[in-house]
mmCIF file of C-alpha atoms in Angstrom:
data_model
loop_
_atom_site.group_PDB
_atom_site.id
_atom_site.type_symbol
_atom_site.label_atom_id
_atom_site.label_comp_id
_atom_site.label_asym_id
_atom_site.label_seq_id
_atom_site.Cartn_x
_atom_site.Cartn_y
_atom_site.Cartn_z
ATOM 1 C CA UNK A 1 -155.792 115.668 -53.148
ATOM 2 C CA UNK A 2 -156.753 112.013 -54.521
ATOM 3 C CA UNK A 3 -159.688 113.104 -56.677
ATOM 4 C CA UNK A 4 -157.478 116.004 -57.579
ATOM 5 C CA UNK A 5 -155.060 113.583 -58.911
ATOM 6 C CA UNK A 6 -157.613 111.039 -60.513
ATOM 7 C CA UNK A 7 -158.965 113.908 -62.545
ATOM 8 C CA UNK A 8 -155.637 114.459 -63.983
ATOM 9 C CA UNK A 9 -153.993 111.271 -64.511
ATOM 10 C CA UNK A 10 -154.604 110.339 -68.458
ATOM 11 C CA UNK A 11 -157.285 107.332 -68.846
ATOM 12 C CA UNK A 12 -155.302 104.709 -69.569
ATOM 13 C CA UNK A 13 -150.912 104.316 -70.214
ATOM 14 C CA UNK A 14 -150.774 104.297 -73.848
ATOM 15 C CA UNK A 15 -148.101 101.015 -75.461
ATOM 16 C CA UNK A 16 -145.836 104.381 -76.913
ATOM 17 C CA UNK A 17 -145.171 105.413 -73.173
ATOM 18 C CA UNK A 18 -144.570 101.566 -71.882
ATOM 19 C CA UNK A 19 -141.913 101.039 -74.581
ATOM 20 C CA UNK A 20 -140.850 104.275 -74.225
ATOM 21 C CA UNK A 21 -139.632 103.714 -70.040
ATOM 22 C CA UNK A 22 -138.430 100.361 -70.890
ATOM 23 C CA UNK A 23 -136.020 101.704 -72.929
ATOM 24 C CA UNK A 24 -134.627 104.285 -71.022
ATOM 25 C CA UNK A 25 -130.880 103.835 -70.504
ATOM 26 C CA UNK A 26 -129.761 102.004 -67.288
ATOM 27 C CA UNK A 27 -126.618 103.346 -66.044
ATOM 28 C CA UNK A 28 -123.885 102.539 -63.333
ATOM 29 C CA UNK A 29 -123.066 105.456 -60.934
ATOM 30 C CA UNK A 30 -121.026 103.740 -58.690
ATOM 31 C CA UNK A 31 -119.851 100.452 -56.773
ATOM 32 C CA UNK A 32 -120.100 100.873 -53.300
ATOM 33 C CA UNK A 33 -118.619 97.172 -53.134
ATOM 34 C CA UNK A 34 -118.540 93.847 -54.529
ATOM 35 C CA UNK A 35 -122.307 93.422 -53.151
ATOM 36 C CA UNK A 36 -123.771 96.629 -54.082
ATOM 37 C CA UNK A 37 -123.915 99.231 -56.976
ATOM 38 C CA UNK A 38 -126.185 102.742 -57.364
ATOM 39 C CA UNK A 39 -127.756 102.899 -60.773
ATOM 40 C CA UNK A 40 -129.819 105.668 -62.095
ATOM 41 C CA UNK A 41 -132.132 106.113 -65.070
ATOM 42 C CA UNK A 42 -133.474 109.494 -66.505
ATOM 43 C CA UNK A 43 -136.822 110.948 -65.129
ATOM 44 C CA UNK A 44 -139.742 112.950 -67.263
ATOM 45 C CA UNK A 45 -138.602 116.157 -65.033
ATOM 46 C CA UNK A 46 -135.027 116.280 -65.972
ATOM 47 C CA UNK A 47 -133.664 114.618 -62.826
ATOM 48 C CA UNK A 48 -132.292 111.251 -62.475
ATOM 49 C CA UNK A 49 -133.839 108.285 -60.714
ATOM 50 C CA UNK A 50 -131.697 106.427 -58.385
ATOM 51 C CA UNK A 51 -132.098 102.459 -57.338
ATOM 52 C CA UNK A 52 -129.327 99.992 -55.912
ATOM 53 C CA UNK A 53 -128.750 96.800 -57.087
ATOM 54 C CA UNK A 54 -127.237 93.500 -55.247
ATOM 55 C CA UNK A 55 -124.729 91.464 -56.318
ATOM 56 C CA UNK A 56 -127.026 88.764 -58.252
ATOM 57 C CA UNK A 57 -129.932 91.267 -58.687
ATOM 58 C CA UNK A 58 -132.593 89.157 -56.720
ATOM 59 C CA UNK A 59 -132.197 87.241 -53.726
ATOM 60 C CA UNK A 60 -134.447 84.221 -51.567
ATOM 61 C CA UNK A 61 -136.052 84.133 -48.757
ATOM 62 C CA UNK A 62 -137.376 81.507 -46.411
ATOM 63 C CA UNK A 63 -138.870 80.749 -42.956
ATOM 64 C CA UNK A 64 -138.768 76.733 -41.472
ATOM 65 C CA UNK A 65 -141.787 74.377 -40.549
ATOM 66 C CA UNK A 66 -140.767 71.745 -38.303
ATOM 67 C CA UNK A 67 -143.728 69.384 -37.386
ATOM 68 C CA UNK A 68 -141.710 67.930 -34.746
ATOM 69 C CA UNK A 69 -141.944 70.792 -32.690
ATOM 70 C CA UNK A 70 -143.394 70.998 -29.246
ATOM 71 C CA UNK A 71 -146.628 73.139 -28.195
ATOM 72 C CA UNK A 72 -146.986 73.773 -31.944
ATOM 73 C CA UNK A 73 -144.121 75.990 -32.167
ATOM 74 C CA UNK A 74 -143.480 75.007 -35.958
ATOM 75 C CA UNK A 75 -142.086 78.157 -37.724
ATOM 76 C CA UNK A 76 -138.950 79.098 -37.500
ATOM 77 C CA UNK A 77 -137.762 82.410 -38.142
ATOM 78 C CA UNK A 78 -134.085 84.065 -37.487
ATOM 79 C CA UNK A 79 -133.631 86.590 -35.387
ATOM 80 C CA UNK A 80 -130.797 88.514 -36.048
ATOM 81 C CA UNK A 81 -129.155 91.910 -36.614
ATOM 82 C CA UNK A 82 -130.678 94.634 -39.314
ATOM 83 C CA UNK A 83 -127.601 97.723 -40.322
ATOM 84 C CA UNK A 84 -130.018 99.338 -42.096
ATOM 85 C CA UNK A 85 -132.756 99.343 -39.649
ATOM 86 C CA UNK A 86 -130.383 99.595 -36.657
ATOM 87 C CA UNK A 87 -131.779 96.155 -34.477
ATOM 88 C CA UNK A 88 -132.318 92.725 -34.263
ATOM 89 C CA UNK A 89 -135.295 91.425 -36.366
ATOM 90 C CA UNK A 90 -137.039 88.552 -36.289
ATOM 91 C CA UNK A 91 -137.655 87.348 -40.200
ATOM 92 C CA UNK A 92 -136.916 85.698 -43.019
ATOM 93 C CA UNK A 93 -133.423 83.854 -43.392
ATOM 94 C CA UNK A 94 -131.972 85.077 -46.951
ATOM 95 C CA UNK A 95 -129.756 84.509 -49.343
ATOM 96 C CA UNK A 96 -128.231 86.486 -52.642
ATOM 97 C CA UNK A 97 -128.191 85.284 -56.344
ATOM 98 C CA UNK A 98 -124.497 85.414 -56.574
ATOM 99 C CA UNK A 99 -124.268 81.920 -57.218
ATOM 100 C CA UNK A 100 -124.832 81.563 -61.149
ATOM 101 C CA UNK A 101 -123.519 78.148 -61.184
ATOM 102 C CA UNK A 102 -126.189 77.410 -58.638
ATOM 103 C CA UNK A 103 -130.226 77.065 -58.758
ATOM 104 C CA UNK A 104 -132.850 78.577 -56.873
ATOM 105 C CA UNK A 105 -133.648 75.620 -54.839
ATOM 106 C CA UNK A 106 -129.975 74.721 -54.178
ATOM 107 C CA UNK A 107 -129.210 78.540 -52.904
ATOM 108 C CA UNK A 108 -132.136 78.131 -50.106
ATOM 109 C CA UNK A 109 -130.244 74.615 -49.120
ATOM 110 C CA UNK A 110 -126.901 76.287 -48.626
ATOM 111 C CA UNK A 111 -128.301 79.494 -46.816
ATOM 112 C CA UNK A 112 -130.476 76.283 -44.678
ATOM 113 C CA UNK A 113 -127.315 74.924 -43.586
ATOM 114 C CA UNK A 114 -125.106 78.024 -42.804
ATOM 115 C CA UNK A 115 -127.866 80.129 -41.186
ATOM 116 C CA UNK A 116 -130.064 77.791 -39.832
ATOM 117 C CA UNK A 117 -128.011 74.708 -39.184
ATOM 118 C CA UNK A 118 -130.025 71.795 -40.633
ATOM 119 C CA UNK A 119 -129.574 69.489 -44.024
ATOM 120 C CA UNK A 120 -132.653 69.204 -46.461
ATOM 121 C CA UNK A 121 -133.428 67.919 -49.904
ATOM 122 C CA UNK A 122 -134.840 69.698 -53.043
ATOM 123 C CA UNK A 123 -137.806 68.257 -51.854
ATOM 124 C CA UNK A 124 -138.284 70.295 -48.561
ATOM 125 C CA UNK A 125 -137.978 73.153 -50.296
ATOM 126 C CA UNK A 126 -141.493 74.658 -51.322
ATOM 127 C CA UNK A 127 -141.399 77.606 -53.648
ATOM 128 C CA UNK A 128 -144.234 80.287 -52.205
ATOM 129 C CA UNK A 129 -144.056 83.268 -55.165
ATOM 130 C CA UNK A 130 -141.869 86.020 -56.151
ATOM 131 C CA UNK A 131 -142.176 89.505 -55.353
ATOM 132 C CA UNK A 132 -140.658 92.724 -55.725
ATOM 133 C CA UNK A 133 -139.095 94.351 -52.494
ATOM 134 C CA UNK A 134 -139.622 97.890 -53.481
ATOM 135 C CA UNK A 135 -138.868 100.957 -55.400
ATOM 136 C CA UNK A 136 -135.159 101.797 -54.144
ATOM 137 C CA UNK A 137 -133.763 98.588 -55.530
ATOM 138 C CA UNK A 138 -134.952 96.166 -58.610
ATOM 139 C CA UNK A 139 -134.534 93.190 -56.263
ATOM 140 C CA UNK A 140 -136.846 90.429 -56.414
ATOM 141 C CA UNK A 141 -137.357 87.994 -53.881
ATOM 142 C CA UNK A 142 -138.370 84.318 -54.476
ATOM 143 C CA UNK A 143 -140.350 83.317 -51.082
ATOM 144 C CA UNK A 144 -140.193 79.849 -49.825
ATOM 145 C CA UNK A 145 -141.245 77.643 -46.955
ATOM 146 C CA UNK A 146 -138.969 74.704 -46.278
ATOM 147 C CA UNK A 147 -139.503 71.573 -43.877
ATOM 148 C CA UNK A 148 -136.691 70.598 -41.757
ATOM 149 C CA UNK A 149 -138.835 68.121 -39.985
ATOM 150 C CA UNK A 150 -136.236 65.035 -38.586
ATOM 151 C CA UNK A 151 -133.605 66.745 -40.917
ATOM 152 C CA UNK A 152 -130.056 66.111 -39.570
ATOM 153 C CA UNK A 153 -129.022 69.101 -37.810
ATOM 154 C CA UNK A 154 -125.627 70.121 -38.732
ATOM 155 C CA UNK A 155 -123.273 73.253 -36.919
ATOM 156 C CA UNK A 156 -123.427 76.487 -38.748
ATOM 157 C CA UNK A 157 -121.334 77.945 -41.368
ATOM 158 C CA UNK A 158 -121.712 81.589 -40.762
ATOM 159 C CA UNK A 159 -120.313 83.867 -43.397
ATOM 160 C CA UNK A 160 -120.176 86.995 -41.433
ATOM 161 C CA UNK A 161 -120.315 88.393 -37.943
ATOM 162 C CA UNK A 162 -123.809 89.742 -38.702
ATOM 163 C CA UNK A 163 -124.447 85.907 -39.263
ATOM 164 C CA UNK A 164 -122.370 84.315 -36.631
ATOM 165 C CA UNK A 165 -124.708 86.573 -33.629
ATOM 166 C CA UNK A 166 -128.124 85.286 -34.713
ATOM 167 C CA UNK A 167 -130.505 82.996 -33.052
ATOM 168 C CA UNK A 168 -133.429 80.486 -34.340
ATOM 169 C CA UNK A 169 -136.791 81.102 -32.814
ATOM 170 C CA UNK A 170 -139.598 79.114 -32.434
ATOM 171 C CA UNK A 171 -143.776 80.347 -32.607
ATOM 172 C CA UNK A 172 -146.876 78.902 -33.331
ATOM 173 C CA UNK A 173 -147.788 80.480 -36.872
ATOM 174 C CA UNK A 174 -150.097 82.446 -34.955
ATOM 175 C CA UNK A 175 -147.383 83.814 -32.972
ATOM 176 C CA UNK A 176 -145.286 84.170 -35.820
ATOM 177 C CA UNK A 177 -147.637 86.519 -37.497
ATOM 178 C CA UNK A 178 -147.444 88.882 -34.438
ATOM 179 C CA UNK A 179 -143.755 88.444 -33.791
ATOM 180 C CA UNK A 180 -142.214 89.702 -36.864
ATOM 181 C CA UNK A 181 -142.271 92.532 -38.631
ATOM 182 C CA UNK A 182 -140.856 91.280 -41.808
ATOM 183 C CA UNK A 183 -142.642 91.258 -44.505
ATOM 184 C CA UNK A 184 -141.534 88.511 -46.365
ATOM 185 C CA UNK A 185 -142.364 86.398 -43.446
ATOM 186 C CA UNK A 186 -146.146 87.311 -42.916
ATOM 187 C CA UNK A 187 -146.180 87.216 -46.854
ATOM 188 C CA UNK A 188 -144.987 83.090 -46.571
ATOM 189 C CA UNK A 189 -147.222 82.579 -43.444
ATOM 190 C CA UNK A 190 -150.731 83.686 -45.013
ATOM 191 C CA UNK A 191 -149.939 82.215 -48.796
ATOM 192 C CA UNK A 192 -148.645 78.721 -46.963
ATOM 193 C CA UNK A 193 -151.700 77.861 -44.552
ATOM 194 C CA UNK A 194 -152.850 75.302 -46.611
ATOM 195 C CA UNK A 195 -149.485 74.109 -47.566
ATOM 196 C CA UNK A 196 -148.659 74.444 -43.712
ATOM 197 C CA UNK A 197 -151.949 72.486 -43.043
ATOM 198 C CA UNK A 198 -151.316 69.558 -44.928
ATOM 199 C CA UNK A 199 -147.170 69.122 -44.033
ATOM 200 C CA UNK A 200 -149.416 68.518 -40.495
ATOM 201 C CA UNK A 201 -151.616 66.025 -41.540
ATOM 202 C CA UNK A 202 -148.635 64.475 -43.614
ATOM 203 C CA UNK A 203 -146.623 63.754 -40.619
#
């Protein structure tokens, strides 16, 4: 089946057939809610693609490094509830780009505070890449690691139930590799080992 389709797939995509799928026409089908619409674009075969997009298109996403942690139990990650997967997951916390009057950076300090419960400054907050979460949605993510390390813990200011029933859990970044299965998470883990690295020898 592969070599069937390498022998048919044309050499190279031609600049006419690149301009020609950017242009296609994006267009709403529906709003499920304020959060969430369906959009659809036209396919070669007559059909129509469909993808969802989030209120603010792209979103952040973040796990915590706290060198004052015992038994090297650094990273933090969030465990909490999944609808679309059906169970608790252990991950990323995250965040949507429906703040315009808001930046990047300051987005990942407000989600810090209400979903994790401590206070940082802008420079805590270490920008990992951006990536694209996949082909049902034209979300991108913008990945960070931030360092709460002797940051004032605050209470949390949940903005939901699915945000009030969460916990904060604590692994080596060993562990933390094996205990999620978020994506995002492994993604900050292996890109921020030398990062990770020297916030240790820093402190």
């Amino acid at each position: 089946m592969t070599f069937f389709a390498k022998q048919n797939k044309s050499a190279e995509i031609t600049p006419e057939f690149r301009e020609q799928q950017k242009s296609l026409p994006v267009k709403v089908v529906t709003e499920l809610n304020k959060y969430t619409k369906i959009k659809k674009i036209p396919y070669n075969n007559g059909e129509d693609f469909y993808f969802i997009e989030r209120a603010g298109i792209d979103s952040v996403a973040f796990i915590l490094y706290d060198n004052n942690a015992p038994d090297n139990r650094t990273i933090g990650l969030i465990d909490q509830y999944r609808g679309s997967y059906g169970e608790f997951i252990k991950g990323c916390y995250t965040g949507s780009l429906d703040k315009p009057d808001k930046s990047l950076v300051e987005i990942v300090i407000d989600e810090v505070k209400e979903e994790a419960g401590f206070e940082v400054t802008e420079d805590r907050v270490y920008f990992i890449s951006k990536e694209i979460t996949g082909a049902a949605t034209n979300e991108r993510v913008n990945l960070y690691l931030v360092d709460v390390t002797n940051a004032n813990k605050v209470d949390l200011a949940p903005e939901s139930a699915f945000e009030s029933n969460t916990e904060n859990l604590w692994y080596s970044p060993q562990e933390a590799l094996i205990k999620t299965t978020d994506w995002k998470a492994r993604l900050i883990l292996l890109l921020a080992q030398g990062l990770i690295a020297d916030l240790r020898n820093y402190y």
